[in-house]
mmCIF file with all atom_site columns, C-alpha atoms in Angstrom:
data_model
loop_
_atom_site.group_PDB
_atom_site.id
_atom_site.type_symbol
_atom_site.label_atom_id
_atom_site.label_alt_id
_atom_site.label_comp_id
_atom_site.label_asym_id
_atom_site.label_entity_id
_atom_site.label_seq_id
_atom_site.pdbx_PDB_ins_code
_atom_site.Cartn_x
_atom_site.Cartn_y
_atom_site.Cartn_z
_atom_site.occupancy
_atom_site.B_iso_or_equiv
_atom_site.pdbx_formal_charge
_atom_site.auth_seq_id
_atom_site.auth_comp_id
_atom_site.auth_asym_id
_atom_site.auth_atom_id
_atom_site.pdbx_PDB_model_num
ATOM 1   C CA . UNK A 1 1   ? -92.617  58.364 165.625 1.00 0.00 ? 1   UNK A CA 1
ATOM 2   C CA . UNK A 1 2   ? -95.133  56.430 163.496 1.00 0.00 ? 2   UNK A CA 1
ATOM 3   C CA . UNK A 1 3   ? -97.949  58.307 161.972 1.00 0.00 ? 3   UNK A CA 1
ATOM 4   C CA . UNK A 1 4   ? -101.275 56.852 160.961 1.00 0.00 ? 4   UNK A CA 1
ATOM 5   C CA . UNK A 1 5   ? -100.520 56.462 157.348 1.00 0.00 ? 5   UNK A CA 1
ATOM 6   C CA . UNK A 1 6   ? -97.133  54.479 158.137 1.00 0.00 ? 6   UNK A CA 1
ATOM 7   C CA . UNK A 1 7   ? -98.984  52.329 160.617 1.00 0.00 ? 7   UNK A CA 1
ATOM 8   C CA . UNK A 1 8   ? -101.680 51.406 158.188 1.00 0.00 ? 8   UNK A CA 1
ATOM 9   C CA . UNK A 1 9   ? -99.080  50.701 155.556 1.00 0.00 ? 9   UNK A CA 1
ATOM 10  C CA . UNK A 1 10  ? -97.213  48.299 157.895 1.00 0.00 ? 10  UNK A CA 1
ATOM 11  C CA . UNK A 1 11  ? -100.358 46.426 159.300 1.00 0.00 ? 11  UNK A CA 1
ATOM 12  C CA . UNK A 1 12  ? -100.352 43.783 156.450 1.00 0.00 ? 12  UNK A CA 1
ATOM 13  C CA . UNK A 1 13  ? -96.691  43.088 156.961 1.00 0.00 ? 13  UNK A CA 1
ATOM 14  C CA . UNK A 1 14  ? -97.160  42.568 160.655 1.00 0.00 ? 14  UNK A CA 1
ATOM 15  C CA . UNK A 1 15  ? -100.155 40.338 160.145 1.00 0.00 ? 15  UNK A CA 1
ATOM 16  C CA . UNK A 1 16  ? -98.339  38.149 157.526 1.00 0.00 ? 16  UNK A CA 1
ATOM 17  C CA . UNK A 1 17  ? -95.354  37.728 159.900 1.00 0.00 ? 17  UNK A CA 1
ATOM 18  C CA . UNK A 1 18  ? -97.411  36.444 162.632 1.00 0.00 ? 18  UNK A CA 1
ATOM 19  C CA . UNK A 1 19  ? -98.991  33.738 160.494 1.00 0.00 ? 19  UNK A CA 1
ATOM 20  C CA . UNK A 1 20  ? -95.960  31.462 160.634 1.00 0.00 ? 20  UNK A CA 1
ATOM 21  C CA . UNK A 1 21  ? -95.392  31.903 164.375 1.00 0.00 ? 21  UNK A CA 1
ATOM 22  C CA . UNK A 1 22  ? -98.640  30.277 165.705 1.00 0.00 ? 22  UNK A CA 1
ATOM 23  C CA . UNK A 1 23  ? -98.419  27.237 167.824 1.00 0.00 ? 23  UNK A CA 1
ATOM 24  C CA . UNK A 1 24  ? -100.577 24.243 166.913 1.00 0.00 ? 24  UNK A CA 1
ATOM 25  C CA . UNK A 1 25  ? -103.773 24.193 169.052 1.00 0.00 ? 25  UNK A CA 1
ATOM 26  C CA . UNK A 1 26  ? -103.009 20.807 170.570 1.00 0.00 ? 26  UNK A CA 1
ATOM 27  C CA . UNK A 1 27  ? -99.892  22.154 172.223 1.00 0.00 ? 27  UNK A CA 1
ATOM 28  C CA . UNK A 1 28  ? -101.484 25.032 173.902 1.00 0.00 ? 28  UNK A CA 1
ATOM 29  C CA . UNK A 1 29  ? -102.794 24.457 177.552 1.00 0.00 ? 29  UNK A CA 1
ATOM 30  C CA . UNK A 1 30  ? -106.454 25.610 177.894 1.00 0.00 ? 30  UNK A CA 1
ATOM 31  C CA . UNK A 1 31  ? -106.787 28.977 179.717 1.00 0.00 ? 31  UNK A CA 1
ATOM 32  C CA . UNK A 1 32  ? -108.661 28.786 182.994 1.00 0.00 ? 32  UNK A CA 1
ATOM 33  C CA . UNK A 1 33  ? -110.998 31.605 183.397 1.00 0.00 ? 33  UNK A CA 1
ATOM 34  C CA . UNK A 1 34  ? -111.883 30.955 187.075 1.00 0.00 ? 34  UNK A CA 1
ATOM 35  C CA . UNK A 1 35  ? -109.411 29.857 189.671 1.00 0.00 ? 35  UNK A CA 1
ATOM 36  C CA . UNK A 1 36  ? -110.610 27.342 192.281 1.00 0.00 ? 36  UNK A CA 1
ATOM 37  C CA . UNK A 1 37  ? -109.363 27.746 195.790 1.00 0.00 ? 37  UNK A CA 1
ATOM 38  C CA . UNK A 1 38  ? -106.985 24.766 196.040 1.00 0.00 ? 38  UNK A CA 1
ATOM 39  C CA . UNK A 1 39  ? -106.364 25.696 199.655 1.00 0.00 ? 39  UNK A CA 1
ATOM 40  C CA . UNK A 1 40  ? -104.744 28.255 201.839 1.00 0.00 ? 40  UNK A CA 1
ATOM 41  C CA . UNK A 1 41  ? -103.322 28.235 205.316 1.00 0.00 ? 41  UNK A CA 1
ATOM 42  C CA . UNK A 1 42  ? -103.269 31.507 207.299 1.00 0.00 ? 42  UNK A CA 1
ATOM 43  C CA . UNK A 1 43  ? -101.041 31.965 210.319 1.00 0.00 ? 43  UNK A CA 1
ATOM 44  C CA . UNK A 1 44  ? -98.569  34.214 212.062 1.00 0.00 ? 44  UNK A CA 1
ATOM 45  C CA . UNK A 1 45  ? -94.986  33.763 212.865 1.00 0.00 ? 45  UNK A CA 1
ATOM 46  C CA . UNK A 1 46  ? -93.521  35.686 215.864 1.00 0.00 ? 46  UNK A CA 1
ATOM 47  C CA . UNK A 1 47  ? -90.112  37.286 215.673 1.00 0.00 ? 47  UNK A CA 1
ATOM 48  C CA . UNK A 1 48  ? -88.873  37.373 219.274 1.00 0.00 ? 48  UNK A CA 1
ATOM 49  C CA . UNK A 1 49  ? -85.813  39.243 218.468 1.00 0.00 ? 49  UNK A CA 1
ATOM 50  C CA . UNK A 1 50  ? -87.730  42.200 217.068 1.00 0.00 ? 50  UNK A CA 1
ATOM 51  C CA . UNK A 1 51  ? -90.889  41.631 219.252 1.00 0.00 ? 51  UNK A CA 1
ATOM 52  C CA . UNK A 1 52  ? -93.301  41.580 216.286 1.00 0.00 ? 52  UNK A CA 1
ATOM 53  C CA . UNK A 1 53  ? -95.702  39.227 214.605 1.00 0.00 ? 53  UNK A CA 1
ATOM 54  C CA . UNK A 1 54  ? -95.526  38.609 210.851 1.00 0.00 ? 54  UNK A CA 1
ATOM 55  C CA . UNK A 1 55  ? -98.886  37.454 209.182 1.00 0.00 ? 55  UNK A CA 1
ATOM 56  C CA . UNK A 1 56  ? -98.427  34.610 206.527 1.00 0.00 ? 56  UNK A CA 1
ATOM 57  C CA . UNK A 1 57  ? -100.538 32.992 204.003 1.00 0.00 ? 57  UNK A CA 1
ATOM 58  C CA . UNK A 1 58  ? -99.679  29.955 202.153 1.00 0.00 ? 58  UNK A CA 1
ATOM 59  C CA . UNK A 1 59  ? -101.538 29.169 198.925 1.00 0.00 ? 59  UNK A CA 1
ATOM 60  C CA . UNK A 1 60  ? -101.022 25.532 197.891 1.00 0.00 ? 60  UNK A CA 1
ATOM 61  C CA . UNK A 1 61  ? -101.895 23.459 194.850 1.00 0.00 ? 61  UNK A CA 1
ATOM 62  C CA . UNK A 1 62  ? -103.537 20.065 195.152 1.00 0.00 ? 62  UNK A CA 1
ATOM 63  C CA . UNK A 1 63  ? -100.421 18.055 194.515 1.00 0.00 ? 63  UNK A CA 1
ATOM 64  C CA . UNK A 1 64  ? -98.723  15.190 196.410 1.00 0.00 ? 64  UNK A CA 1
ATOM 65  C CA . UNK A 1 65  ? -95.232  15.800 194.915 1.00 0.00 ? 65  UNK A CA 1
ATOM 66  C CA . UNK A 1 66  ? -93.018  18.826 195.795 1.00 0.00 ? 66  UNK A CA 1
ATOM 67  C CA . UNK A 1 67  ? -93.937  21.997 193.988 1.00 0.00 ? 67  UNK A CA 1
ATOM 68  C CA . UNK A 1 68  ? -92.186  25.312 193.313 1.00 0.00 ? 68  UNK A CA 1
ATOM 69  C CA . UNK A 1 69  ? -92.787  28.126 195.624 1.00 0.00 ? 69  UNK A CA 1
ATOM 70  C CA . UNK A 1 70  ? -93.181  31.960 194.973 1.00 0.00 ? 70  UNK A CA 1
ATOM 71  C CA . UNK A 1 71  ? -92.502  34.349 197.879 1.00 0.00 ? 71  UNK A CA 1
ATOM 72  C CA . UNK A 1 72  ? -95.035  37.166 197.469 1.00 0.00 ? 72  UNK A CA 1
ATOM 73  C CA . UNK A 1 73  ? -94.149  40.470 199.118 1.00 0.00 ? 73  UNK A CA 1
ATOM 74  C CA . UNK A 1 74  ? -96.792  43.250 199.021 1.00 0.00 ? 74  UNK A CA 1
ATOM 75  C CA . UNK A 1 75  ? -95.909  46.882 198.291 1.00 0.00 ? 75  UNK A CA 1
ATOM 76  C CA . UNK A 1 76  ? -95.908  49.788 200.610 1.00 0.00 ? 76  UNK A CA 1
ATOM 77  C CA . UNK A 1 77  ? -99.162  49.911 202.450 1.00 0.00 ? 77  UNK A CA 1
ATOM 78  C CA . UNK A 1 78  ? -100.250 46.297 201.526 1.00 0.00 ? 78  UNK A CA 1
ATOM 79  C CA . UNK A 1 79  ? -101.192 43.238 203.587 1.00 0.00 ? 79  UNK A CA 1
ATOM 80  C CA . UNK A 1 80  ? -100.987 39.432 203.486 1.00 0.00 ? 80  UNK A CA 1
ATOM 81  C CA . UNK A 1 81  ? -104.035 39.558 201.323 1.00 0.00 ? 81  UNK A CA 1
ATOM 82  C CA . UNK A 1 82  ? -102.351 41.366 198.520 1.00 0.00 ? 82  UNK A CA 1
ATOM 83  C CA . UNK A 1 83  ? -101.863 39.333 195.425 1.00 0.00 ? 83  UNK A CA 1
ATOM 84  C CA . UNK A 1 84  ? -104.665 36.935 196.196 1.00 0.00 ? 84  UNK A CA 1
ATOM 85  C CA . UNK A 1 85  ? -105.811 36.442 192.664 1.00 0.00 ? 85  UNK A CA 1
ATOM 86  C CA . UNK A 1 86  ? -102.177 35.800 191.509 1.00 0.00 ? 86  UNK A CA 1
ATOM 87  C CA . UNK A 1 87  ? -101.787 33.318 194.374 1.00 0.00 ? 87  UNK A CA 1
ATOM 88  C CA . UNK A 1 88  ? -104.990 31.530 193.374 1.00 0.00 ? 88  UNK A CA 1
ATOM 89  C CA . UNK A 1 89  ? -103.856 31.322 189.759 1.00 0.00 ? 89  UNK A CA 1
ATOM 90  C CA . UNK A 1 90  ? -100.353 30.051 190.563 1.00 0.00 ? 90  UNK A CA 1
ATOM 91  C CA . UNK A 1 91  ? -101.899 27.439 192.823 1.00 0.00 ? 91  UNK A CA 1
ATOM 92  C CA . UNK A 1 92  ? -104.228 26.338 190.096 1.00 0.00 ? 92  UNK A CA 1
ATOM 93  C CA . UNK A 1 93  ? -101.074 26.063 187.849 1.00 0.00 ? 93  UNK A CA 1
ATOM 94  C CA . UNK A 1 94  ? -99.257  23.920 190.529 1.00 0.00 ? 94  UNK A CA 1
ATOM 95  C CA . UNK A 1 95  ? -97.111  26.545 192.092 1.00 0.00 ? 95  UNK A CA 1
ATOM 96  C CA . UNK A 1 96  ? -97.279  27.346 195.872 1.00 0.00 ? 96  UNK A CA 1
ATOM 97  C CA . UNK A 1 97  ? -97.272  30.870 197.005 1.00 0.00 ? 97  UNK A CA 1
ATOM 98  C CA . UNK A 1 98  ? -96.161  32.324 200.446 1.00 0.00 ? 98  UNK A CA 1
ATOM 99  C CA . UNK A 1 99  ? -97.610  35.752 200.972 1.00 0.00 ? 99  UNK A CA 1
ATOM 100 C CA . UNK A 1 100 ? -95.939  37.659 203.778 1.00 0.00 ? 100 UNK A CA 1
ATOM 101 C CA . UNK A 1 101 ? -96.921  40.919 205.461 1.00 0.00 ? 101 UNK A CA 1
ATOM 102 C CA . UNK A 1 102 ? -94.246  43.355 206.513 1.00 0.00 ? 102 UNK A CA 1
ATOM 103 C CA . UNK A 1 103 ? -94.927  45.149 209.891 1.00 0.00 ? 103 UNK A CA 1
ATOM 104 C CA . UNK A 1 104 ? -94.168  48.851 209.634 1.00 0.00 ? 104 UNK A CA 1
ATOM 105 C CA . UNK A 1 105 ? -94.653  49.115 205.884 1.00 0.00 ? 105 UNK A CA 1
ATOM 106 C CA . UNK A 1 106 ? -98.086  47.420 205.745 1.00 0.00 ? 106 UNK A CA 1
ATOM 107 C CA . UNK A 1 107 ? -101.693 48.803 206.070 1.00 0.00 ? 107 UNK A CA 1
ATOM 108 C CA . UNK A 1 108 ? -100.821 50.328 209.394 1.00 0.00 ? 108 UNK A CA 1
ATOM 109 C CA . UNK A 1 109 ? -98.751  52.910 207.437 1.00 0.00 ? 109 UNK A CA 1
ATOM 110 C CA . UNK A 1 110 ? -101.851 54.215 205.808 1.00 0.00 ? 110 UNK A CA 1
ATOM 111 C CA . UNK A 1 111 ? -103.795 54.344 208.994 1.00 0.00 ? 111 UNK A CA 1
ATOM 112 C CA . UNK A 1 112 ? -100.993 56.236 210.963 1.00 0.00 ? 112 UNK A CA 1
ATOM 113 C CA . UNK A 1 113 ? -100.878 58.923 208.264 1.00 0.00 ? 113 UNK A CA 1
ATOM 114 C CA . UNK A 1 114 ? -98.151  60.969 206.656 1.00 0.00 ? 114 UNK A CA 1
ATOM 115 C CA . UNK A 1 115 ? -95.228  60.655 209.081 1.00 0.00 ? 115 UNK A CA 1
ATOM 116 C CA . UNK A 1 116 ? -95.360  56.844 209.299 1.00 0.00 ? 116 UNK A CA 1
ATOM 117 C CA . UNK A 1 117 ? -95.433  56.741 205.397 1.00 0.00 ? 117 UNK A CA 1
ATOM 118 C CA . UNK A 1 118 ? -92.454  59.073 205.226 1.00 0.00 ? 118 UNK A CA 1
ATOM 119 C CA . UNK A 1 119 ? -90.644  56.964 207.868 1.00 0.00 ? 119 UNK A CA 1
ATOM 120 C CA . UNK A 1 120 ? -91.300  53.802 205.929 1.00 0.00 ? 120 UNK A CA 1
ATOM 121 C CA . UNK A 1 121 ? -90.237  55.159 202.638 1.00 0.00 ? 121 UNK A CA 1
ATOM 122 C CA . UNK A 1 122 ? -87.136  56.686 203.980 1.00 0.00 ? 122 UNK A CA 1
ATOM 123 C CA . UNK A 1 123 ? -83.730  55.591 202.570 1.00 0.00 ? 123 UNK A CA 1
ATOM 124 C CA . UNK A 1 124 ? -82.303  55.105 206.058 1.00 0.00 ? 124 UNK A CA 1
ATOM 125 C CA . UNK A 1 125 ? -85.112  52.596 206.877 1.00 0.00 ? 125 UNK A CA 1
ATOM 126 C CA . UNK A 1 126 ? -84.379  50.705 203.641 1.00 0.00 ? 126 UNK A CA 1
ATOM 127 C CA . UNK A 1 127 ? -80.665  50.382 204.547 1.00 0.00 ? 127 UNK A CA 1
ATOM 128 C CA . UNK A 1 128 ? -81.335  49.472 208.250 1.00 0.00 ? 128 UNK A CA 1
ATOM 129 C CA . UNK A 1 129 ? -83.836  46.796 207.348 1.00 0.00 ? 129 UNK A CA 1
ATOM 130 C CA . UNK A 1 130 ? -81.679  45.492 204.623 1.00 0.00 ? 130 UNK A CA 1
ATOM 131 C CA . UNK A 1 131 ? -78.969  45.084 207.231 1.00 0.00 ? 131 UNK A CA 1
ATOM 132 C CA . UNK A 1 132 ? -81.361  43.361 209.675 1.00 0.00 ? 132 UNK A CA 1
ATOM 133 C CA . UNK A 1 133 ? -81.203  46.367 212.078 1.00 0.00 ? 133 UNK A CA 1
ATOM 134 C CA . UNK A 1 134 ? -84.784  47.543 213.024 1.00 0.00 ? 134 UNK A CA 1
ATOM 135 C CA . UNK A 1 135 ? -85.151  51.224 214.035 1.00 0.00 ? 135 UNK A CA 1
#
């Protein structure tokens, strides 16, 4: 564990070691502080087998050529709107993002209360959903 005296003694060494590692300014892309909305499409896909609807949102950059795609999955209790700022930033950087919402572990879990949350977080549910067998 470093104490304050050791940390202060090492500070000049850390500062000196970082001087040679700087990238020339002309090679660094400018940082965008605001992210324009390059465009998003919101729709829902119906899974007839499981009789449920999955909300989707595609954030796309303004590009004519094919671009990489990130699949964004919200955490427990999230929605298709989760990760909006990340999706906008990726789109501004030329990367498309598909945000998907998971019925059963989305915002309905929070509305339904404790039992729904325990059911969604259950190991049996994880294994069943991973094998494609809804319960």
